[in-house]
PDB file of C-alpha atoms and ligand atoms in Angstrom:
ATOM      1  CA  MET A  56     -21.419  -9.577   7.794  1.00 65.00           C
ATOM      2  CA  ILE A  57     -17.675  -9.865   7.332  1.00 71.00           C
ATOM      3  CA  VAL A  58     -17.749 -13.643   6.733  1.00 64.00           C
ATOM      4  CA  ARG A  59     -20.574 -13.400   4.199  1.00 70.00           C
ATOM      5  CA  CYS A  60     -18.924 -10.529   2.321  1.00 73.00           C
ATOM      6  CA  ALA A  61     -15.461 -12.084   2.433  1.00 76.00           C
ATOM      7  CA  SER A  62     -16.761 -15.217   0.790  1.00 75.00           C
ATOM      8  CA  ALA A  63     -18.608 -13.296  -1.930  1.00 77.00           C
ATOM      9  CA  LEU A  64     -15.692 -10.953  -2.633  1.00 85.00           C
ATOM     10  CA  SER A  65     -13.039 -13.633  -2.948  1.00 80.00           C
ATOM     11  CA  THR A  66     -14.309 -14.457  -6.450  1.00 86.00           C
ATOM     12  CA  ARG A  67     -14.727 -10.879  -7.683  1.00 93.00           C
ATOM     13  CA  THR A  68     -12.252  -9.070  -9.874  1.00 96.00           C
ATOM     14  CA  PRO A  69     -10.196  -6.326  -8.194  1.00 97.00           C
ATOM     15  CA  GLN A  70     -12.335  -3.787 -10.055  1.00 97.00           C
ATOM     16  CA  GLY A  71     -15.441  -5.460  -8.619  1.00 97.00           C
ATOM     17  CA  VAL A  72     -13.967  -5.325  -5.126  1.00 97.00           C
ATOM     18  CA  ILE A  73     -13.185  -1.619  -5.547  1.00 97.00           C
ATOM     19  CA  GLU A  74     -16.749  -0.932  -6.726  1.00 97.00           C
ATOM     20  CA  TRP A  75     -18.193  -2.864  -3.770  1.00 97.00           C
ATOM     21  CA  SER A  76     -15.905  -0.967  -1.383  1.00 97.00           C
ATOM     22  CA  VAL A  77     -16.991   2.431  -2.683  1.00 97.00           C
ATOM     23  CA  ALA A  78     -20.677   1.458  -2.621  1.00 97.00           C
ATOM     24  CA  THR A  79     -20.398   0.069   0.909  1.00 96.00           C
ATOM     25  CA  PHE A  80     -18.185   2.600   2.680  1.00 97.00           C
ATOM     26  CA  ASP A  81     -18.515   5.762   0.587  1.00 93.00           C
ATOM     27  CA  SER A  82     -16.563   8.601   2.246  1.00 89.00           C
ATOM     28  CA  ARG A  83     -15.468   6.297   5.095  1.00 96.00           C
ATOM     29  CA  LEU A  84     -13.126   4.512   2.670  1.00 98.00           C
ATOM     30  CA  ALA A  85      -9.461   5.298   1.997  1.00 98.00           C
ATOM     31  CA  LEU A  86      -6.847   3.813  -0.317  1.00 98.00           C
ATOM     32  CA  THR A  87      -3.168   3.872   0.584  1.00 97.00           C
ATOM     33  CA  VAL A  88      -0.629   4.112  -2.238  1.00 97.00           C
ATOM     34  CA  SER A  89       3.161   4.400  -1.980  1.00 96.00           C
ATOM     35  CA  PHE A  90       3.636   5.135  -5.706  1.00 96.00           C
ATOM     36  CA  GLY A  91       6.402   2.550  -5.645  1.00 92.00           C
ATOM     37  CA  GLY A  92       4.649  -0.541  -6.949  1.00 88.00           C
ATOM     38  CA  ALA A  93       1.318  -2.225  -7.627  1.00 86.00           C
ATOM     39  CA  GLY A  94      -0.621   0.409  -5.727  1.00 91.00           C
ATOM     40  CA  VAL A  95      -0.862   2.332  -9.001  1.00 96.00           C
ATOM     41  CA  VAL A  96      -3.103  -0.437 -10.323  1.00 97.00           C
ATOM     42  CA  LEU A  97      -5.624   0.200  -7.547  1.00 98.00           C
ATOM     43  CA  ALA A  98      -5.237   3.976  -7.912  1.00 98.00           C
ATOM     44  CA  HIS A  99      -5.993   3.627 -11.624  1.00 98.00           C
ATOM     45  CA  MET A 100      -9.052   1.434 -10.957  1.00 98.00           C
ATOM     46  CA  LEU A 101     -10.295   3.855  -8.312  1.00 97.00           C
ATOM     47  CA  SER A 102      -9.855   6.836 -10.633  1.00 97.00           C
ATOM     48  CA  GLN A 103     -12.274   5.172 -13.064  1.00 96.00           C
ATOM     49  CA  VAL A 104     -15.129   4.834 -10.562  1.00 96.00           C
ATOM     50  CA  ALA A 105     -14.609   7.220  -7.628  1.00 97.00           C
ATOM     51  CA  PRO A 106     -11.659   9.627  -7.962  1.00 96.00           C
ATOM     52  CA  TRP A 107     -12.936  11.571  -4.958  1.00 96.00           C
ATOM     53  CA  VAL A 108     -12.133   8.753  -2.522  1.00 97.00           C
ATOM     54  CA  PRO A 109      -9.173   9.787  -0.321  1.00 97.00           C
ATOM     55  CA  VAL A 110      -5.797   8.347  -1.326  1.00 98.00           C
ATOM     56  CA  LEU A 111      -3.390   8.403   1.610  1.00 98.00           C
ATOM     57  CA  PHE A 112       0.266   8.938   0.680  1.00 98.00           C
ATOM     58  CA  LEU A 113       2.775   8.321   3.429  1.00 97.00           C
ATOM     59  CA  ASP A 114       5.629  10.777   2.951  1.00 98.00           C
ATOM     60  CA  THR A 115       8.331   9.515   5.297  1.00 97.00           C
ATOM     61  CA  GLY A 116      10.666  12.304   4.196  1.00 97.00           C
ATOM     62  CA  LEU A 117      13.099   9.686   2.896  1.00 98.00           C
ATOM     63  CA  LEU A 118      11.524   8.550  -0.352  1.00 98.00           C
ATOM     64  CA  PHE A 119      13.425   8.508  -3.641  1.00 98.00           C
ATOM     65  CA  GLU A 120      13.271  11.682  -5.734  1.00 98.00           C
ATOM     66  CA  GLU A 121      11.855   9.512  -8.514  1.00 98.00           C
ATOM     67  CA  THR A 122       8.960   8.502  -6.255  1.00 98.00           C
ATOM     68  CA  TYR A 123       8.028  12.095  -5.390  1.00 98.00           C
ATOM     69  CA  ALA A 124       8.191  13.146  -9.053  1.00 98.00           C
ATOM     70  CA  PHE A 125       6.191  10.127 -10.200  1.00 98.00           C
ATOM     71  CA  LYS A 126       3.532  10.659  -7.535  1.00 98.00           C
ATOM     72  CA  ASN A 127       2.998  14.259  -8.681  1.00 97.00           C
ATOM     73  CA  GLU A 128       2.776  13.183 -12.314  1.00 97.00           C
ATOM     74  CA  PHE A 129       0.309  10.361 -11.569  1.00 97.00           C
ATOM     75  CA  VAL A 130      -1.945  12.441  -9.317  1.00 97.00           C
ATOM     76  CA  GLY A 131      -2.064  15.256 -11.873  1.00 96.00           C
ATOM     77  CA  ARG A 132      -2.962  12.873 -14.670  1.00 97.00           C
ATOM     78  CA  TYR A 133      -5.738  10.998 -12.855  1.00 97.00           C
ATOM     79  CA  GLY A 134      -7.047  13.755 -10.585  1.00 96.00           C
ATOM     80  CA  LEU A 135      -6.855  11.726  -7.399  1.00 97.00           C
ATOM     81  CA  ASN A 136      -7.871  13.122  -4.027  1.00 97.00           C
ATOM     82  CA  VAL A 137      -4.464  12.638  -2.382  1.00 97.00           C
ATOM     83  CA  ILE A 138      -3.819  13.371   1.271  1.00 98.00           C
ATOM     84  CA  ASP A 139      -0.134  13.563   2.247  1.00 98.00           C
ATOM     85  CA  LEU A 140       0.762  12.115   5.650  1.00 98.00           C
ATOM     86  CA  HIS A 141       3.915  13.150   7.525  1.00 98.00           C
ATOM     87  CA  PRO A 142       5.637  11.967  10.704  1.00 98.00           C
ATOM     88  CA  ARG A 143       5.091  14.286  13.674  1.00 96.00           C
ATOM     89  CA  GLU A 144       8.858  14.477  14.270  1.00 94.00           C
ATOM     90  CA  ASP A 145      12.051  13.872  12.286  1.00 96.00           C
ATOM     91  CA  PRO A 146      14.018  11.117  14.028  1.00 96.00           C
ATOM     92  CA  GLY A 147      17.074  11.667  11.806  1.00 96.00           C
ATOM     93  CA  PRO A 148      19.045   8.630  10.667  1.00 97.00           C
ATOM     94  CA  LEU A 149      17.346   6.330  13.161  1.00 97.00           C
ATOM     95  CA  TYR A 150      17.131   3.731  10.388  1.00 96.00           C
ATOM     96  CA  GLU A 151      20.842   3.044  10.981  1.00 95.00           C
ATOM     97  CA  THR A 152      20.415   1.974  14.601  1.00 95.00           C
ATOM     98  CA  ASN A 153      16.755   1.125  15.156  1.00 95.00           C
ATOM     99  CA  PRO A 154      14.817   0.613  11.910  1.00 95.00           C
ATOM    100  CA  ASP A 155      11.761  -0.778  13.703  1.00 95.00           C
ATOM    101  CA  ARG A 156      11.384   2.414  15.744  1.00 96.00           C
ATOM    102  CA  CYS A 157      12.143   4.511  12.644  1.00 97.00           C
ATOM    103  CA  CYS A 158       9.282   2.779  10.790  1.00 96.00           C
ATOM    104  CA  GLU A 159       6.990   3.353  13.761  1.00 96.00           C
ATOM    105  CA  ILE A 160       7.687   7.095  13.778  1.00 97.00           C
ATOM    106  CA  ARG A 161       7.796   7.657  10.036  1.00 97.00           C
ATOM    107  CA  LYS A 162       5.084   5.232   8.929  1.00 96.00           C
ATOM    108  CA  VAL A 163       2.935   3.483  11.517  1.00 96.00           C
ATOM    109  CA  GLU A 164       2.129   6.439  13.771  1.00 97.00           C
ATOM    110  CA  PRO A 165       1.032   8.861  11.006  1.00 97.00           C
ATOM    111  CA  MET A 166      -1.006   6.115   9.364  1.00 97.00           C
ATOM    112  CA  ALA A 167      -2.692   5.206  12.652  1.00 96.00           C
ATOM    113  CA  VAL A 168      -3.698   8.841  13.160  1.00 97.00           C
ATOM    114  CA  ALA A 169      -5.032   9.182   9.598  1.00 97.00           C
ATOM    115  CA  LEU A 170      -7.012   5.936   9.667  1.00 97.00           C
ATOM    116  CA  LYS A 171      -9.066   7.098  12.624  1.00 96.00           C
ATOM    117  CA  GLU A 172     -11.128   9.003  10.057  1.00 96.00           C
ATOM    118  CA  TYR A 173     -12.102   5.866   8.128  1.00 97.00           C
ATOM    119  CA  ASP A 174     -13.957   2.563   8.506  1.00 97.00           C
ATOM    120  CA  ALA A 175     -12.269   0.732   5.641  1.00 98.00           C
ATOM    121  CA  TRP A 176      -8.734   0.705   4.293  1.00 97.00           C
ATOM    122  CA  VAL A 177      -7.818  -0.533   0.800  1.00 98.00           C
ATOM    123  CA  SER A 178      -4.238  -1.559   0.089  1.00 96.00           C
ATOM    124  CA  ALA A 179      -2.312  -3.412  -2.624  1.00 95.00           C
ATOM    125  CA  VAL A 180      -0.926  -6.237  -0.477  1.00 95.00           C
ATOM    126  CA  ARG A 181      -0.728  -9.536  -2.417  1.00 95.00           C
ATOM    127  CA  ARG A 182      -0.181 -13.126  -1.350  1.00 95.00           C
ATOM    128  CA  ASP A 183       2.696 -13.710  -3.766  1.00 92.00           C
ATOM    129  CA  GLN A 184       4.812 -10.762  -2.557  1.00 88.00           C
ATOM    130  CA  SER A 185       6.500 -12.608   0.304  1.00 86.00           C
ATOM    131  CA  PRO A 186       5.981 -15.491   2.772  1.00 89.00           C
ATOM    132  CA  THR A 187       4.838 -12.958   5.392  1.00 87.00           C
ATOM    133  CA  ARG A 188       1.930 -11.993   3.117  1.00 90.00           C
ATOM    134  CA  ALA A 189       0.917 -15.484   1.985  1.00 94.00           C
ATOM    135  CA  ASP A 190      -2.254 -15.637   4.086  1.00 93.00           C
ATOM    136  CA  THR A 191      -3.652 -12.260   2.956  1.00 94.00           C
ATOM    137  CA  GLU A 192      -7.429 -12.274   2.357  1.00 94.00           C
ATOM    138  CA  VAL A 193      -9.450  -9.913   0.175  1.00 96.00           C
ATOM    139  CA  LEU A 194     -11.470  -8.806   3.186  1.00 96.00           C
ATOM    140  CA  GLU A 195     -10.070  -8.820   6.723  1.00 95.00           C
ATOM    141  CA  LEU A 196     -11.420  -7.605  10.017  1.00 95.00           C
ATOM    142  CA  HIS A 197      -8.840  -5.489  11.858  1.00 95.00           C
ATOM    143  CA  GLU A 198      -8.965  -3.241  14.890  1.00 94.00           C
ATOM    144  CA  LEU A 199      -7.732   0.289  15.583  1.00 93.00           C
ATOM    145  CA  ASP A 200      -8.112   2.049  18.922  1.00 89.00           C
ATOM    146  CA  GLY A 201     -10.741  -0.422  20.077  1.00 92.00           C
ATOM    147  CA  ARG A 202     -12.973  -0.179  17.012  1.00 93.00           C
ATOM    148  CA  GLU A 203     -13.318  -2.367  13.955  1.00 95.00           C
ATOM    149  CA  LEU A 204     -11.467  -1.438  10.784  1.00 96.00           C
ATOM    150  CA  ILE A 205     -12.143  -3.355   7.575  1.00 96.00           C
ATOM    151  CA  LYS A 206      -9.013  -4.024   5.566  1.00 97.00           C
ATOM    152  CA  ILE A 207      -9.542  -4.662   1.854  1.00 97.00           C
ATOM    153  CA  HIS A 208      -6.947  -6.242  -0.461  1.00 97.00           C
ATOM    154  CA  PRO A 209      -8.424  -6.355  -3.987  1.00 97.00           C
ATOM    155  CA  LEU A 210      -5.151  -7.765  -5.405  1.00 97.00           C
ATOM    156  CA  ALA A 211      -4.704 -10.479  -2.760  1.00 96.00           C
ATOM    157  CA  TYR A 212      -4.995 -13.285  -5.307  1.00 95.00           C
ATOM    158  CA  TRP A 213      -3.272 -11.546  -8.214  1.00 96.00           C
ATOM    159  CA  ASP A 214       0.351 -12.380  -8.943  1.00 95.00           C
ATOM    160  CA  ARG A 215       3.082 -10.128 -10.275  1.00 92.00           C
ATOM    161  CA  GLU A 216       2.367 -11.194 -13.845  1.00 95.00           C
ATOM    162  CA  LYS A 217      -1.283 -10.129 -13.627  1.00 96.00           C
ATOM    163  CA  VAL A 218      -0.287  -6.788 -12.129  1.00 96.00           C
ATOM    164  CA  TRP A 219       2.082  -6.087 -15.002  1.00 95.00           C
ATOM    165  CA  ARG A 220      -0.441  -7.268 -17.575  1.00 97.00           C
ATOM    166  CA  TYR A 221      -2.934  -4.726 -16.205  1.00 97.00           C
ATOM    167  CA  ILE A 222      -0.306  -1.957 -16.236  1.00 97.00           C
ATOM    168  CA  THR A 223       0.640  -2.752 -19.832  1.00 97.00           C
ATOM    169  CA  GLU A 224      -2.880  -3.246 -21.206  1.00 98.00           C
ATOM    170  CA  ASN A 225      -4.121  -0.019 -19.612  1.00 97.00           C
ATOM    171  CA  ALA A 226      -0.949   2.020 -20.243  1.00 97.00           C
ATOM    172  CA  VAL A 227      -0.757   2.866 -16.546  1.00 97.00           C
ATOM    173  CA  PRO A 228       2.391   4.880 -15.706  1.00 97.00           C
ATOM    174  CA  TYR A 229       4.673   3.426 -13.036  1.00 97.00           C
ATOM    175  CA  ASN A 230       7.674   4.397 -10.916  1.00 97.00           C
ATOM    176  CA  PRO A 231      10.732   4.561 -13.239  1.00 97.00           C
ATOM    177  CA  LEU A 232      12.881   2.763 -10.648  1.00 97.00           C
ATOM    178  CA  LEU A 233      10.964  -0.416 -11.490  1.00 95.00           C
ATOM    179  CA  ASP A 234      12.811  -0.412 -14.814  1.00 95.00           C
ATOM    180  CA  ARG A 235      16.168  -0.103 -13.018  1.00 95.00           C
ATOM    181  CA  GLY A 236      16.132  -3.366 -11.087  1.00 94.00           C
ATOM    182  CA  TYR A 237      13.997  -2.309  -8.140  1.00 94.00           C
ATOM    183  CA  THR A 238      11.044  -4.636  -7.534  1.00 91.00           C
ATOM    184  CA  SER A 239       9.727  -3.071  -4.311  1.00 90.00           C
ATOM    185  CA  ILE A 240      10.361   0.564  -3.454  1.00 95.00           C
ATOM    186  CA  GLY A 241      10.304   2.219  -0.056  1.00 94.00           C
ATOM    187  CA  CYS A 242      12.628   4.711   1.659  1.00 97.00           C
ATOM    188  CA  TRP A 243      15.997   5.143  -0.054  1.00 97.00           C
ATOM    189  CA  PRO A 244      18.146   4.166   2.973  1.00 96.00           C
ATOM    190  CA  CYS A 245      16.384   0.787   3.216  1.00 96.00           C
ATOM    191  CA  THR A 246      15.846  -0.148  -0.425  1.00 96.00           C
ATOM    192  CA  ARG A 247      18.169  -1.687  -2.997  1.00 95.00           C
ATOM    193  CA  ALA A 248      17.618  -3.172  -6.434  1.00 96.00           C
ATOM    194  CA  THR A 249      16.994  -6.908  -6.441  1.00 94.00           C
ATOM    195  CA  ARG A 250      19.051  -9.519  -8.243  1.00 93.00           C
ATOM    196  CA  PRO A 251      17.732 -12.216 -10.603  1.00 91.00           C
ATOM    197  CA  GLY A 252      16.073 -14.991  -8.612  1.00 91.00           C
ATOM    198  CA  GLU A 253      15.467 -12.877  -5.520  1.00 91.00           C
ATOM    199  CA  GLY A 254      11.990 -12.374  -4.118  1.00 88.00           C
ATOM    200  CA  GLU A 255      10.086  -9.170  -4.891  1.00 86.00           C
ATOM    201  CA  ARG A 256      10.696  -7.662  -1.442  1.00 89.00           C
ATOM    202  CA  GLU A 257      14.248  -8.937  -0.815  1.00 91.00           C
ATOM    203  CA  GLY A 258      15.686  -5.507  -1.591  1.00 92.00           C
ATOM    204  CA  ARG A 259      13.923  -4.033   1.446  1.00 93.00           C
ATOM    205  CA  TRP A 260      16.010  -3.807   4.676  1.00 90.00           C
ATOM    206  CA  SER A 261      18.462  -6.135   2.959  1.00 91.00           C
ATOM    207  CA  GLY A 262      20.755  -8.038   5.314  1.00 87.00           C
ATOM    208  CA  THR A 263      18.977  -6.920   8.497  1.00 90.00           C
ATOM    209  CA  GLY A 264      16.408  -9.682   8.948  1.00 89.00           C
ATOM    210  CA  LYS A 265      13.627  -7.091   8.893  1.00 91.00           C
ATOM    211  CA  THR A 266      10.948  -7.825   6.281  1.00 88.00           C
ATOM    212  CA  GLU A 267       8.001  -5.544   7.070  1.00 88.00           C
ATOM    213  CA  CYS A 268       7.609  -1.966   8.249  1.00 88.00           C
ATOM    214  CA  GLY A 269       4.693  -2.897  10.494  1.00 87.00           C
ATOM    215  CA  LEU A 270       2.082  -0.999   8.490  1.00 87.00           C
ATOM    216  CA  HIS A 271       0.151  -4.129   7.672  1.00 81.00           C
ATOM    217  CA  ASN A 272       0.233  -5.596  11.158  1.00 82.00           C
ATOM    218  CA  PHE A 273      -0.523  -2.838  13.620  1.00 85.00           C
ATOM    219  CA  THR A 274      -4.268  -3.042  13.063  1.00 88.00           C
ATOM    220  CA  ARG A 275      -4.482  -6.841  13.233  1.00 80.00           C
ATOM    221  CA  LYS A 276      -6.788  -8.220  15.882  1.00 65.00           C
ATOM    222  CA  SER A 277      -4.819 -10.196  18.432  1.00 50.00           C
ATOM    223  CA  ASP A 278      -7.436 -12.936  18.909  1.00 45.00           C
TER     224      ASP A 278
HETATM  225  S1  SF4 B 170      11.909   2.084   5.679  1.00 92.57           S
HETATM  226 FE1  SF4 B 170      13.868   2.678   6.653  1.00 92.57          FE
HETATM  227  S2  SF4 B 170      14.013   4.928   6.536  1.00 92.57           S
HETATM  228 FE2  SF4 B 170      11.868   4.315   6.064  1.00 92.57          FE
HETATM  229  S3  SF4 B 170      10.821   4.490   7.975  1.00 92.57           S
HETATM  230 FE3  SF4 B 170      11.488   2.355   7.854  1.00 92.57          FE
HETATM  231  S4  SF4 B 170      13.547   2.257   8.809  1.00 92.57           S
HETATM  232 FE4  SF4 B 170      13.015   4.432   8.466  1.00 92.57          FE
END
């Protein structure tokens, strides 16, 4: 099933992929949005066809004030069914000494718990965001706790220019930090504005060698 669908979906528009996802998985589908980047494009598309689908928002406790304010504004405007996720403990400034473990506690663990309720997970990962994301497919078969989890990336083949064209043409609001030099926005201790010529995600964990929080790898099948 996955191979047949993956092939058919690779030529659909992101809106078409969203519609297929809703029709296929219904209430077993969830979208994750950080309200820091292109996820608002998917949230906007979803609001047009199925605003009742759960939107998972990972509140690490260390997001920018601008992100919290923008999330509230966006959700109020589009009437999304947002579910806030929180870490089960506050590890303090663990990001200073062990950012991988900090991301596990603040991001991966709460997401893993939440995703147990769903069969399919939609996210805004794109191939052009970074070399670590260059092999992203629209439809991927992942695994969580020994069961299959379908991962859906409607924007896999869109580039930054297409994302911004959609935002502009549809007057979609976006995080105000994106107008202040930030090109990818996560927790404030691990995010800086990028400089001209830098990659979109080079302001994340800058100077540490870390490039991903682990959210998009922990469900990958090992074989
Ligand atoms: S991005 Fe930084 S502060 Fe946020 S969870 Fe990861 S290490 Fe911790």
